[in-house]
Amino acid sequence: MRMSPPSLPRRTAAEFIGTAALVAVIVGSGIRADALSQDIGVRLLANAAASALGLGLLIALIGPLSGAHFNPVVTLSEWWSRRHERGGREALAYIGAQLAGAVTGALLAEAMFGRAPGAWATESRAALHLLLGEAVATAGLVLVVQGLRHIGRPGLAPVAVAGYIGAAIWFTSSGSFANPAATLGRSFSDSFTGIAPGSVPAFAAAQLLGMVIGLGLSGVLYGTLRASGEPNVSEARRTG
């Protein structure tokens, strides 16, 4: 017997909880790593590993409920690719939940480690090369998410998306925030993973640019999806 999809309020709650948990993992592991080691490489490795593992687990658990976006860029790219099938109400609800969840998760992480919640981050990340890295990181994330759907392998998302983010933390100059909501949340933590509030708008702009690039690359590689959700590339394989 096929179950009906969760209601929008339940899906929105799932996005809030999932985003809060993800940001708590990112910020909390950064605080822990910073306290345990003065070696920047060790701190980055610990933070990347915890972030990737946490993200993969959360996608596996919450994906069946809301799709486990946890990220306005993912929500907007999914809405754009299926804009003829659905309105923008769900996207707006998701983005609101993600922004609120990200701030909640950062404050929770601060409180868990006995730090006064609400201290603004002081780490400036406004250099042009960092913004380029952030655009690249976000474009890759969107391409991974869109690509999995186009090839009919969305079930690989927990491993593929988490693996990509774990790698991108290392290969991009920005550390691969790739998420406007998480970027906002991380501005509330003056820690290893923080970002100064003044750098948030430029980072968010770079992420949106990366989203556009990722959608463009997906279109070039896979074509467009029909209203039924079936990729044109699959039809070409059957008839070729």
XYZ file of C-alpha atoms in Angstrom:
240
model
C 0.000 0.000 0.000
C 1.504 3.299 -1.086
C 1.768 5.903 1.660
C 0.670 9.471 0.991
C 3.453 12.082 1.069
C 3.945 14.017 4.318
C 2.037 17.275 4.651
C 3.812 20.557 3.924
C 4.018 21.483 7.647
C 5.684 18.149 8.391
C 8.098 18.528 5.471
C 8.901 22.060 6.595
C 9.546 20.835 10.144
C 11.843 18.165 8.727
C 13.833 20.836 6.884
C 14.106 22.936 10.054
C 15.262 20.013 12.187
C 17.623 18.650 9.548
C 19.251 22.019 8.864
C 19.616 22.738 12.576
C 21.244 19.346 13.123
C 23.575 19.795 10.153
C 24.798 23.221 11.278
C 25.188 21.948 14.844
C 27.430 19.175 13.487
C 29.483 21.599 11.388
C 29.926 24.238 14.085
C 30.214 21.804 16.978
C 32.877 19.679 15.300
C 34.777 22.863 14.449
C 34.706 24.004 18.084
C 35.813 20.554 19.273
C 38.622 20.328 16.721
C 39.820 23.812 17.589
C 40.032 22.868 21.276
C 41.902 19.612 20.676
C 44.549 20.604 18.134
C 46.543 23.625 17.037
C 47.332 21.947 13.706
C 45.100 23.538 11.052
C 45.261 20.404 8.913
C 44.067 18.183 11.738
C 41.252 20.600 12.539
C 40.136 20.735 8.921
C 40.280 16.959 8.567
C 38.202 16.432 11.708
C 35.644 19.053 10.688
C 35.367 17.714 7.132
C 34.927 14.124 8.288
C 32.278 14.991 10.884
C 30.423 17.269 8.457
C 30.356 14.660 5.679
C 29.271 11.841 7.980
C 26.593 13.964 9.616
C 25.265 15.176 6.277
C 25.067 11.676 4.833
C 23.192 10.354 7.862
C 20.745 13.270 7.878
C 20.021 12.868 4.149
C 19.323 9.156 4.680
C 16.973 9.827 7.607
C 15.123 12.915 6.400
C 15.271 12.422 2.645
C 12.086 10.301 2.583
C 10.214 13.107 4.375
C 11.239 16.363 2.694
C 13.952 15.473 0.201
C 16.572 16.603 2.743
C 17.500 19.852 1.023
C 18.849 21.670 4.131
C 20.010 24.364 1.708
C 18.206 27.210 -0.131
C 20.404 26.624 -3.176
C 19.226 23.015 -3.435
C 15.607 24.065 -2.857
C 15.765 26.801 -5.512
C 17.486 24.576 -8.067
C 14.947 21.801 -7.488
C 12.083 24.280 -7.810
C 13.536 25.746 -11.007
C 14.018 22.368 -12.658
C 10.386 21.451 -11.871
C 8.773 24.884 -11.923
C 6.119 23.746 -14.425
C 4.925 21.058 -12.014
C 4.761 22.952 -8.723
C 4.365 26.454 -7.348
C 6.717 28.347 -5.101
C 4.884 27.839 -1.799
C 6.897 24.794 -0.810
C 10.182 26.455 -1.769
C 9.437 29.527 0.327
C 8.433 27.390 3.321
C 11.579 25.278 2.986
C 13.893 28.299 2.740
C 12.342 29.956 5.791
C 12.756 26.735 7.773
C 16.347 26.313 6.606
C 17.360 29.844 7.614
C 15.750 29.495 11.036
C 17.176 26.021 11.489
C 20.701 27.101 10.603
C 20.724 29.886 13.201
C 19.216 27.525 15.786
C 21.839 24.870 15.074
C 24.736 27.316 15.432
C 23.398 28.663 18.725
C 22.847 25.107 19.974
C 26.435 24.150 19.165
C 27.735 27.201 21.003
C 25.625 26.361 24.063
C 26.690 22.693 24.061
C 30.330 23.736 24.450
C 29.631 26.225 27.209
C 30.092 29.270 25.017
C 27.810 32.280 25.212
C 25.398 31.910 22.258
C 24.991 34.821 19.911
C 28.583 36.068 19.586
C 29.178 37.251 16.016
C 31.949 35.553 14.052
C 35.024 37.683 13.323
C 36.634 35.649 10.517
C 36.468 37.733 7.338
C 36.025 35.673 4.157
C 35.532 38.408 1.579
C 38.588 37.871 -0.649
C 37.823 37.346 -4.323
C 39.550 33.969 -4.520
C 37.359 32.709 -1.669
C 34.223 33.822 -3.491
C 35.440 32.018 -6.613
C 35.975 28.886 -4.537
C 32.485 29.196 -3.090
C 30.913 29.530 -6.540
C 32.795 26.426 -7.706
C 31.795 24.471 -4.593
C 28.114 25.356 -5.005
C 28.078 24.646 -8.732
C 29.476 21.189 -8.051
C 26.896 20.498 -5.365
C 24.010 21.482 -7.640
C 25.450 19.374 -10.454
C 25.686 16.340 -8.158
C 22.099 16.724 -6.930
C 20.673 17.357 -10.388
C 22.809 14.661 -11.970
C 21.614 11.981 -9.562
C 18.023 12.783 -10.409
C 18.647 12.874 -14.153
C 20.312 9.457 -14.172
C 17.638 7.991 -11.908
C 19.917 7.398 -8.909
C 18.541 9.689 -6.163
C 19.066 6.877 -3.668
C 22.807 7.514 -3.877
C 22.405 11.027 -2.457
C 23.502 10.219 1.128
C 26.848 8.913 -0.108
C 27.330 11.099 -3.171
C 26.379 14.460 -1.677
C 28.204 13.832 1.592
C 31.272 12.595 -0.292
C 31.284 15.648 -2.533
C 30.998 18.085 0.377
C 33.741 16.284 2.300
C 36.029 16.553 -0.717
C 35.054 20.142 -1.540
C 35.948 21.285 1.961
C 39.493 20.385 0.967
C 39.723 21.262 -2.714
C 38.046 24.688 -2.623
C 39.654 27.801 -1.176
C 36.446 28.783 0.649
C 36.036 25.541 2.579
C 32.823 24.780 0.677
C 30.023 26.365 2.682
C 27.868 25.973 -0.486
C 24.756 26.839 1.522
C 23.312 30.325 2.194
C 21.425 29.130 5.280
C 24.491 27.484 6.820
C 26.513 30.582 5.948
C 24.072 32.741 7.895
C 24.090 30.307 10.818
C 27.879 30.176 10.931
C 28.015 33.959 11.323
C 26.601 33.381 14.826
C 29.671 31.389 15.908
C 33.055 33.017 16.473
C 34.885 29.733 15.968
C 36.889 27.697 13.456
C 33.910 27.445 11.081
C 32.629 31.005 11.529
C 32.224 33.740 8.956
C 31.970 37.446 9.760
C 28.478 38.854 9.127
C 29.940 41.375 6.685
C 31.140 38.515 4.465
C 27.766 36.739 4.369
C 26.140 38.742 1.510
C 29.099 38.224 -0.844
C 29.251 34.521 0.027
C 25.519 34.135 -0.589
C 25.848 35.918 -3.947
C 28.687 33.579 -4.933
C 26.558 30.595 -3.933
C 23.636 31.790 -6.059
C 25.988 32.291 -8.985
C 27.284 28.777 -8.432
C 23.708 27.485 -8.453
C 23.103 29.064 -11.866
C 26.346 27.585 -13.189
C 25.454 24.163 -11.773
C 22.028 24.233 -13.408
C 23.618 25.258 -16.691
C 26.138 22.424 -16.533
C 23.353 19.972 -15.699
C 21.392 21.144 -18.732
C 24.422 20.753 -20.991
C 25.216 17.261 -19.720
C 21.761 15.773 -19.242
C 19.243 17.953 -21.051
C 15.931 18.864 -19.438
C 13.387 16.842 -17.518
C 9.947 16.217 -18.968
C 6.847 17.005 -16.924
C 6.774 13.357 -15.838
C 10.235 13.773 -14.339
C 11.874 11.480 -16.920
C 15.151 12.785 -18.310
C 15.440 13.247 -22.053
C 18.827 11.517 -21.982
C 17.161 8.261 -20.906
C 14.733 8.425 -23.820
C 17.635 8.961 -26.169
C 19.285 5.800 -24.861
C 16.134 3.732 -25.428
C 15.587 4.964 -28.942
C 19.239 5.200 -29.987
